[in-house]
Coordinates of C-alpha atoms in Angstrom, one line a residue:
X1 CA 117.8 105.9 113.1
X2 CA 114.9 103.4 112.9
X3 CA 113.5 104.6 116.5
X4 CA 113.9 108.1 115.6
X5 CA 112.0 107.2 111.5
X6 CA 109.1 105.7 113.1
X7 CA 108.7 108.0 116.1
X8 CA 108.2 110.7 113.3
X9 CA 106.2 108.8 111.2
X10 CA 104.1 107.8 113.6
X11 CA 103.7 111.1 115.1
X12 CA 103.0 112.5 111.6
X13 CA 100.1 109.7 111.0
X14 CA 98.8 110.3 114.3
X15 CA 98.7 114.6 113.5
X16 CA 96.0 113.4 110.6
X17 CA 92.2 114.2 111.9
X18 CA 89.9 111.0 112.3
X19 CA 87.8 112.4 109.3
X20 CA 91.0 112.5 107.4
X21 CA 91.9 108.9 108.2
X22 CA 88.6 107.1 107.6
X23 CA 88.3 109.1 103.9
X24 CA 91.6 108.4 102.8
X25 CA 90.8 104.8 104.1
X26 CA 88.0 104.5 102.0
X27 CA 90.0 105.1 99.3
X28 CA 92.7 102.6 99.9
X29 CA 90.1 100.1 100.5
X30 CA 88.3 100.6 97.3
X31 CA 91.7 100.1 95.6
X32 CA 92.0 97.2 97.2
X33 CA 89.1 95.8 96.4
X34 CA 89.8 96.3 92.6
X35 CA 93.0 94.4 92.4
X36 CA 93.1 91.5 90.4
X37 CA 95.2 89.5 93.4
X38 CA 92.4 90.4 95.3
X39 CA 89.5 89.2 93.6
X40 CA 91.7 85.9 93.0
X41 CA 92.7 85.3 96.5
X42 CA 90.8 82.7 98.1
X43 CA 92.1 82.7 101.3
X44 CA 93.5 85.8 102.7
X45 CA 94.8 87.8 106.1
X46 CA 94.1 91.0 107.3
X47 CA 95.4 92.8 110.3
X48 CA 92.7 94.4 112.3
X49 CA 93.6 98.1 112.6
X50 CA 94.1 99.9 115.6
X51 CA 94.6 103.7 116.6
X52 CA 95.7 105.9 113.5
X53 CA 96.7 102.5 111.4
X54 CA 94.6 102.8 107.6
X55 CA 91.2 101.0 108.9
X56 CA 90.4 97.0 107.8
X57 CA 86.7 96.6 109.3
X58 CA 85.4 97.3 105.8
X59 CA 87.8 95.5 104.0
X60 CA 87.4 92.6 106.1
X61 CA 83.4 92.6 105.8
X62 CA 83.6 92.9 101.8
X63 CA 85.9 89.5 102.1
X64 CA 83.4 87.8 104.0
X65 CA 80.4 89.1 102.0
X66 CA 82.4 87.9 99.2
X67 CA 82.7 84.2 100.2
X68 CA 86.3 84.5 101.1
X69 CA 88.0 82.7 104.2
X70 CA 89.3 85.3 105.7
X71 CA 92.2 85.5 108.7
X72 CA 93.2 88.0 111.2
X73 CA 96.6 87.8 113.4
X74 CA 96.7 86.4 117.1
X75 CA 99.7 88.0 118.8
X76 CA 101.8 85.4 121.2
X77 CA 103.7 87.5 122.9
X78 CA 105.5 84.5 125.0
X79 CA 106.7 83.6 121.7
X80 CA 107.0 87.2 119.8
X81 CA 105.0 85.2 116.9
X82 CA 101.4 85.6 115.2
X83 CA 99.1 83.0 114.7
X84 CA 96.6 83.2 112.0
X85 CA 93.1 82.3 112.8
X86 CA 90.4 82.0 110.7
X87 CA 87.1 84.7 111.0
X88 CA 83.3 83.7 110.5
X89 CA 81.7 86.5 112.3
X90 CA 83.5 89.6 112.3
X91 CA 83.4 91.3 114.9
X92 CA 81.7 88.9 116.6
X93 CA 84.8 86.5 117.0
X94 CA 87.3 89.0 118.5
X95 CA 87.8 91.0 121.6
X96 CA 90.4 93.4 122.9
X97 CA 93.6 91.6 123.0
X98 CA 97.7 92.5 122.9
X99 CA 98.3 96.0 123.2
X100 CA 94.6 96.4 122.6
X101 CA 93.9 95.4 119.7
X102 CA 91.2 92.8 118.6
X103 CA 92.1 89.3 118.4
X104 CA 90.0 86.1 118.3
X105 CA 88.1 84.9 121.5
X106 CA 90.3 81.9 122.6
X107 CA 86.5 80.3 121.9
X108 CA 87.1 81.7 118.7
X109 CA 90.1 80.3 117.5
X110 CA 90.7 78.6 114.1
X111 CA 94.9 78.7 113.0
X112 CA 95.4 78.3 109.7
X113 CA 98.8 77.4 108.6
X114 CA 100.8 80.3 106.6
X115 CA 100.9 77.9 103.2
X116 CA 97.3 78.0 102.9
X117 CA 97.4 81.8 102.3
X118 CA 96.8 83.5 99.1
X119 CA 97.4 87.5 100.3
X120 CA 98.5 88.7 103.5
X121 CA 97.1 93.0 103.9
X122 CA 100.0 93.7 105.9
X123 CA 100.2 97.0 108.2
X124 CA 103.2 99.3 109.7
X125 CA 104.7 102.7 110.3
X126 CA 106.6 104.0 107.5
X127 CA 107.1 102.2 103.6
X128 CA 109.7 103.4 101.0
X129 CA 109.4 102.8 97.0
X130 CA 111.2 99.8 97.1
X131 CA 108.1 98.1 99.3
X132 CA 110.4 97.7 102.9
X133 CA 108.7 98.3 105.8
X134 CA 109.5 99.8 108.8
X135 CA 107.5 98.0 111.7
X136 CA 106.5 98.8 115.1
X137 CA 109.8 97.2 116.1
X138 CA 109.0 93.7 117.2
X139 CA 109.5 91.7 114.0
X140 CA 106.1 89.7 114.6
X141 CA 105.5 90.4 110.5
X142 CA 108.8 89.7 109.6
X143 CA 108.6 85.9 111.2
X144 CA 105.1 85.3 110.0
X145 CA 106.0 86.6 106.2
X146 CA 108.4 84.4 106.1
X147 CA 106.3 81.1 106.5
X148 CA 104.2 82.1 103.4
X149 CA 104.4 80.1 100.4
X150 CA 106.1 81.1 97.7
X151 CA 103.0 82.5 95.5
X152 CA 101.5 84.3 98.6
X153 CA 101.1 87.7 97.8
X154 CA 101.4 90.4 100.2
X155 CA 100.1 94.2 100.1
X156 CA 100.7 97.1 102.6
X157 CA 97.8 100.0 103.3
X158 CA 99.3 103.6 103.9
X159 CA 98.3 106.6 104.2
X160 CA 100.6 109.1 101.7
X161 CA 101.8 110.4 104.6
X162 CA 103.8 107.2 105.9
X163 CA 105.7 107.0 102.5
X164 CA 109.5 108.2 103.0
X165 CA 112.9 107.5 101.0
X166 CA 114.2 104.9 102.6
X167 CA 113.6 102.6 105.6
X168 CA 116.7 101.2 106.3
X169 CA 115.5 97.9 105.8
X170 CA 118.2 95.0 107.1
X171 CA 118.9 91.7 106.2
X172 CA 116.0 90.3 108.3
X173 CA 113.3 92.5 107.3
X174 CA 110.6 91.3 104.7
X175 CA 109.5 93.6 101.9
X176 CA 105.9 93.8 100.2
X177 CA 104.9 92.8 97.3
X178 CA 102.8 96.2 96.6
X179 CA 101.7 99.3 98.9
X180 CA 98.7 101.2 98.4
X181 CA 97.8 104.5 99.9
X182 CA 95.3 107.1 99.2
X183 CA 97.2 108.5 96.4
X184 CA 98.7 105.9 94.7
X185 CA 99.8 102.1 94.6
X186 CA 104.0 101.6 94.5
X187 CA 104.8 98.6 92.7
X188 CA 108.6 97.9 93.4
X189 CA 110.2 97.1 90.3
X190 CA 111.4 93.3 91.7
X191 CA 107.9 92.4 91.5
X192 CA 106.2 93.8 88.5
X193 CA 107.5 90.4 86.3
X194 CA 104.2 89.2 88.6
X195 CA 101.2 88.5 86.5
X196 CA 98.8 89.5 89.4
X197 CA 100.8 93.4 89.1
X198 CA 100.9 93.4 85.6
X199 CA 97.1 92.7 85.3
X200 CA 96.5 95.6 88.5
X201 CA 98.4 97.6 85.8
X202 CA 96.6 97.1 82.4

């Protein structure tokens, strides 16, 4: 059922024009930008997008501009784990890694441990309401997310178009924290006790 879900989803976010993408991706990034959690993190990680996925360059380059440390994933495959390593010049400090995707330059390199994170901008195929995510099907998130520390906040980008009723999250699968998309952000009930949601939503 999961195969079939994100072969559809995927599909369906790869159907949306380029132009389509990088407005709605504007948008998601401008929300972003407002959040208090944001504005409060001093540390955070972004995934680097790739192909159809909600785009991060400009998201990225605001955190740096801002004075943020920011981190982007290193995929071990070897060890079906991501390292996160720490950006000064982006995109200066990557180049075409796993599956294609930009990674740091072994040169490059600078891990940073999980606990020192404040938010994680997660990506992924298909969200429901209740902030589960439906992955590409390796579980690289899933292992990382669950290093963070306790007050590390994470947030998935979306288009509308990835948001479905259910994701048949199981026992191993992390959810989010929050997911924004172009027309709206979905705060999970389980988490909107947090200060850092109840501030995004006064």
């Amino acid at each position: 059922m999961k195969k079939q879900l994100r072969q559809q989803i995927l599909a369906r976010r790869n159907d949306l024009a380029a132009a389509v993408r990088e407005a709605k991706s504007e948008i998601i990034v401008k929300k972003v930008l407002e959040l208090p959690a944001w504005q409060q993190a001093s540390i955070i990680m972004s995934y680097v997008s790739f192909g159809s996925e909600v785009a991060t360059p400009a998201l990225i380059k605001a955190a740096l501009a801002g004075g943020k440390r920011v981190a982007v994933p290193l995929c071990v495959r070897e060890e079906r784990r991501l390292i996160a390593s720490e950006v000064l010049a982006f995109p200066a400090d990557l180049q075409p890694g796993t599956w294609g995707i930009l990674e740091p330059k072994p040169e490059s390199l600078r891990p940073l441990t999980p606990a020192l994170i404040d938010l994680v901008i997660v990506p992924g195929v298909a969200f429901d309401r209740g902030g589960n995510r439906l992955g590409y099907g390796a579980g690289y998130y899933d292992r990382f997310l669950a290093d963070l520390r306790p007050g590390a906040r994470t947030i998935a980008l979306a288009f509308a178009e990835q948001i479905v009723p259910d994701v048949y999250p199981e026992t191993h699968d992390r959810p989010v924290d929050m997911v924004i998309t172009d027309t709206e952000i979905i705060e999970p009930a389980r988490f909107q006790t947090k200060a850092w949601i109840a501030n995004a939503s006064s």
